[in-house]
Amino acid sequence: KAGVTQTPRYLIKTRGQQVTLSCSPISGHRSVSWYQQTPGQGLQFLFEYFSETQRNKGNFPGRFSGRQFSNSRSEMNVSTLELGDSALYLCASSSDTPRETQYFGPGTRLLVL
Amino acid sequence: DQQVKQNSPSLSVQEGRISILNCDYTNSMFDYFLWYKKYPAEGPTFLISISSIKDKNEDGRFTVFLNKSAKHLSLHIVPSQPGDSAVYFCAAPPSGNTPLVFGKGTRLSVIA
């Protein structure tokens, strides 16, 4: 089985712009979660989608949004980028619930200038 | 408030010796714990897990110990190898369908 893929792998944006990141889960997995990793902060949960519905949401501002398509692929969008949004954004998939073992993609490294 | 804490941001160990990575949690409802390993420029990969009905789980060189009364778990790597150099995250799922809560990670450096 192919692993979780994320595109693009690297991205440079400027403040005020918006960005869309994409994630394709492992075939058959219906749960997709997004995390932000910054130095010293570990993995902070953004949101989780299951069968095209947002099932869980972390404590991030409304500038961060996401969606999931019928084929389980997911996108996350960040509007009005701020310097502090520079981070590694990780997507993880699991077959049913996020309690199960999650399989992570390689991440998208976003740099906001 | 952090529910899962890894208080050591880094650890350095000589090749062949034991590496012990620690994790504390505050929520006594946690009943399952996972360790993930992350190399630079890669996503975390699942390493080993333990259910609260056990106090030890072993997989090759990796053993996780759980002390429920102290709300503490530890990951032991014996013997440590240079390829084990990575960031290790401890994680726990609160309940139901809620997502995993991760610690901030411990960077392990195994020196040859």
Short mmCIF file of C-alpha atoms in Angstrom, two decimals:
data_model
loop_
_atom_site.label_atom_id
_atom_site.label_comp_id
_atom_site.label_asym_id
_atom_site.label_seq_id
_atom_site.Cartn_x
_atom_site.Cartn_y
_atom_site.Cartn_z
CA LYS A 1 0.00 0.00 0.00
CA ALA A 2 1.19 3.49 -0.79
CA GLY A 3 1.76 5.68 2.25
CA VAL A 4 0.30 9.04 3.08
CA THR A 5 1.34 11.66 0.55
CA GLN A 6 1.39 15.41 1.00
CA THR A 7 1.84 18.14 -1.55
CA PRO A 8 3.62 20.40 -1.88
CA ARG A 9 6.60 19.42 0.25
CA TYR A 10 7.92 22.97 0.56
CA LEU A 11 6.23 26.31 0.23
CA ILE A 12 7.26 29.94 0.66
CA LYS A 13 4.59 32.58 1.07
CA THR A 14 4.41 36.16 2.28
CA ARG A 15 2.31 37.60 5.06
CA GLY A 16 -1.31 38.13 4.13
CA GLN A 17 -1.38 35.46 1.44
CA GLN A 18 -3.32 32.26 1.69
CA VAL A 19 -2.17 28.69 1.16
CA THR A 20 -3.76 25.31 0.44
CA LEU A 21 -2.07 22.07 1.40
CA SER A 22 -3.13 18.66 0.18
CA CYS A 23 -3.08 15.21 1.74
CA SER A 24 -3.87 11.80 0.25
CA PRO A 25 -4.39 9.15 2.94
CA ILE A 26 -3.56 5.48 2.75
CA SER A 27 -6.08 3.68 0.58
CA GLY A 28 -9.05 2.58 2.69
CA HIS A 29 -8.36 5.02 5.51
CA ARG A 30 -11.27 7.32 6.25
CA SER A 31 -9.88 9.43 9.09
CA VAL A 32 -7.48 12.24 8.23
CA SER A 33 -5.94 14.47 10.90
CA TRP A 34 -3.79 17.57 10.49
CA TYR A 35 -1.07 18.73 12.87
CA GLN A 36 1.22 21.72 13.09
CA GLN A 37 4.76 21.17 14.31
CA THR A 38 6.88 24.10 15.41
CA PRO A 39 10.20 24.02 17.30
CA GLY A 40 9.59 23.45 20.99
CA GLN A 41 5.84 22.96 20.61
CA GLY A 42 5.62 19.38 19.52
CA LEU A 43 2.65 18.30 17.43
CA GLN A 44 -0.39 20.49 17.84
CA PHE A 45 -3.66 19.11 16.59
CA LEU A 46 -5.50 21.21 14.01
CA PHE A 47 -8.52 19.15 12.97
CA GLU A 48 -9.70 15.70 11.98
CA TYR A 49 -12.01 14.70 9.16
CA PHE A 50 -13.94 11.49 8.82
CA SER A 51 -16.22 10.69 5.89
CA GLU A 52 -16.14 14.30 4.67
CA THR A 53 -17.16 15.70 8.07
CA GLN A 54 -15.02 17.55 10.55
CA ARG A 55 -15.13 15.35 13.63
CA ASN A 56 -12.63 17.11 15.89
CA LYS A 57 -11.09 20.55 16.00
CA GLY A 58 -8.08 21.90 17.87
CA ASN A 59 -7.53 25.36 19.31
CA PHE A 60 -6.52 27.24 16.22
CA PRO A 61 -8.04 30.46 14.83
CA GLY A 62 -10.64 30.42 12.10
CA ARG A 63 -7.96 31.28 9.53
CA PHE A 64 -7.19 27.57 9.56
CA SER A 65 -9.77 25.48 7.78
CA GLY A 66 -9.99 22.16 6.03
CA ARG A 67 -12.16 19.81 4.11
CA GLN A 68 -12.30 16.21 3.02
CA PHE A 69 -13.46 14.85 -0.27
CA SER A 70 -15.46 11.70 -1.03
CA ASN A 71 -12.24 9.83 -1.88
CA SER A 72 -10.90 10.74 1.63
CA ARG A 73 -8.32 13.15 0.25
CA SER A 74 -8.10 16.23 2.42
CA GLU A 75 -7.01 19.82 2.05
CA MET A 76 -6.24 22.43 4.63
CA ASN A 77 -6.28 26.13 3.98
CA VAL A 78 -4.66 28.95 5.89
CA SER A 79 -5.83 32.45 5.04
CA THR A 80 -4.16 35.76 5.85
CA LEU A 81 -0.85 34.13 6.65
CA GLU A 82 1.18 35.36 9.60
CA LEU A 83 4.89 34.91 10.31
CA GLY A 84 4.00 32.56 13.17
CA ASP A 85 2.32 30.17 10.74
CA SER A 86 5.74 29.05 9.55
CA ALA A 87 5.83 25.39 10.51
CA LEU A 88 5.79 21.82 9.35
CA TYR A 89 2.23 20.75 8.62
CA LEU A 90 1.67 17.03 8.99
CA CYS A 91 -1.21 14.96 7.81
CA ALA A 92 -2.00 11.55 9.33
CA SER A 93 -4.50 8.91 8.38
CA SER A 94 -6.06 6.00 10.23
CA SER A 95 -8.70 3.51 9.27
CA ASP A 96 -11.46 4.62 11.61
CA THR A 97 -10.71 6.61 14.71
CA PRO A 98 -7.68 8.71 15.59
CA ARG A 99 -7.25 6.46 18.63
CA GLU A 100 -5.81 3.90 16.30
CA THR A 101 -2.31 3.97 14.99
CA GLN A 102 -1.94 6.97 12.76
CA TYR A 103 0.26 6.95 9.70
CA PHE A 104 1.91 10.25 8.93
CA GLY A 105 2.88 11.83 5.66
CA PRO A 106 6.26 13.54 5.22
CA GLY A 107 4.75 16.96 5.87
CA THR A 108 4.67 20.30 4.09
CA ARG A 109 7.25 22.81 5.26
CA LEU A 110 5.69 26.28 5.09
CA LEU A 111 7.79 29.39 5.41
CA VAL A 112 6.02 32.74 5.73
CA LEU A 113 8.13 35.80 4.99
CA ASP B 1 -2.58 22.62 30.09
CA GLN B 2 -0.40 19.85 28.72
CA GLN B 3 -1.92 16.44 29.29
CA VAL B 4 1.17 14.61 28.06
CA LYS B 5 4.58 15.91 29.11
CA GLN B 6 8.05 15.02 27.99
CA ASN B 7 10.24 17.05 30.30
CA SER B 8 13.58 16.27 28.68
CA PRO B 9 13.94 18.06 25.34
CA SER B 10 17.11 16.16 24.54
CA LEU B 11 19.11 13.10 25.55
CA SER B 12 22.56 11.96 24.51
CA VAL B 13 23.63 8.31 24.86
CA GLN B 14 26.62 6.29 23.76
CA GLU B 15 26.16 3.55 21.20
CA GLY B 16 25.48 0.21 22.85
CA ARG B 17 24.15 1.72 26.09
CA ILE B 18 20.54 1.99 27.19
CA SER B 19 18.39 4.99 26.22
CA ILE B 20 15.51 5.83 28.54
CA LEU B 21 12.94 8.35 27.37
CA ASN B 22 10.31 9.49 29.85
CA CYS B 23 6.75 10.69 29.56
CA ASP B 24 4.27 11.87 32.21
CA TYR B 25 0.55 12.33 31.83
CA THR B 26 -2.09 14.07 33.87
CA ASN B 27 -5.34 12.49 32.69
CA SER B 28 -6.04 9.30 34.64
CA MET B 29 -8.64 8.35 32.00
CA PHE B 30 -5.93 7.65 29.43
CA ASP B 31 -5.93 3.93 28.73
CA TYR B 32 -3.62 3.62 25.76
CA PHE B 33 -0.26 5.13 24.94
CA LEU B 34 1.87 5.27 21.82
CA TRP B 35 5.42 6.23 20.97
CA TYR B 36 6.33 7.74 17.65
CA LYS B 37 9.77 8.33 16.19
CA LYS B 38 10.55 11.19 13.83
CA TYR B 39 13.55 11.75 11.60
CA PRO B 40 14.21 15.19 10.08
CA ALA B 41 12.24 15.89 6.90
CA GLU B 42 9.98 12.88 7.52
CA GLY B 43 6.67 12.40 9.26
CA PRO B 44 6.51 10.56 12.60
CA THR B 45 6.36 6.78 12.41
CA PHE B 46 4.65 4.54 14.92
CA LEU B 47 7.10 2.69 17.15
CA ILE B 48 5.35 0.88 19.97
CA SER B 49 2.21 1.12 22.09
CA ILE B 50 0.92 -0.06 25.44
CA SER B 51 -2.52 -0.57 26.87
CA SER B 52 -3.23 0.39 30.47
CA ILE B 53 -4.07 -3.23 31.29
CA LYS B 54 -0.36 -3.99 30.89
CA ASP B 55 2.69 -2.55 32.59
CA LYS B 56 5.19 -3.59 29.95
CA ASN B 57 5.31 -4.15 26.22
CA GLU B 58 8.38 -5.29 24.36
CA ASP B 59 9.27 -5.25 20.68
CA GLY B 60 12.84 -6.17 19.88
CA ARG B 61 15.18 -3.54 21.27
CA PHE B 62 12.26 -1.34 22.36
CA THR B 63 10.36 -1.77 25.62
CA VAL B 64 7.74 0.54 27.04
CA PHE B 65 6.94 0.52 30.75
CA LEU B 66 3.78 1.97 32.24
CA ASN B 67 3.40 3.01 35.88
CA LYS B 68 -0.26 3.95 36.26
CA SER B 69 -0.03 5.04 39.88
CA ALA B 70 2.70 7.53 38.98
CA LYS B 71 1.08 8.41 35.64
CA HIS B 72 4.41 7.78 34.03
CA LEU B 73 5.68 5.78 31.10
CA SER B 74 9.11 5.24 29.72
CA LEU B 75 10.62 3.92 26.52
CA HIS B 76 13.80 1.86 26.83
CA ILE B 77 16.04 1.23 23.85
CA VAL B 78 18.68 -1.46 24.36
CA PRO B 79 21.23 -1.45 22.88
CA SER B 80 21.09 2.04 21.42
CA GLN B 81 22.29 2.45 17.84
CA PRO B 82 23.25 5.57 15.87
CA GLY B 83 20.20 5.01 13.64
CA ASP B 84 18.00 5.53 16.70
CA SER B 85 18.96 9.22 16.71
CA ALA B 86 15.63 10.96 16.18
CA VAL B 87 12.90 12.85 18.02
CA TYR B 88 10.61 10.61 20.05
CA PHE B 89 7.03 11.60 20.82
CA CYS B 90 4.80 10.11 23.45
CA ALA B 91 1.06 10.25 22.67
CA ALA B 92 -2.27 9.27 24.18
CA PRO B 93 -5.89 9.31 22.97
CA PRO B 94 -8.18 10.96 25.57
CA SER B 95 -11.39 9.05 24.87
CA GLY B 96 -13.82 8.02 22.19
CA ASN B 97 -13.03 9.61 18.87
CA THR B 98 -10.94 12.45 20.25
CA PRO B 99 -7.54 12.86 18.63
CA LEU B 100 -4.18 11.88 19.99
CA VAL B 101 -2.50 14.25 22.40
CA PHE B 102 1.25 14.45 21.83
CA GLY B 103 4.09 15.43 24.10
CA LYS B 104 6.62 17.97 22.84
CA GLY B 105 9.16 15.29 22.04
CA THR B 106 12.64 14.29 23.17
CA ARG B 107 15.56 14.48 20.77
CA LEU B 108 17.75 11.39 21.20
CA SER B 109 21.33 11.48 19.96
CA VAL B 110 23.20 8.18 19.96
CA ILE B 111 26.91 8.79 19.74
CA ALA B 112 29.14 6.21 18.06
#
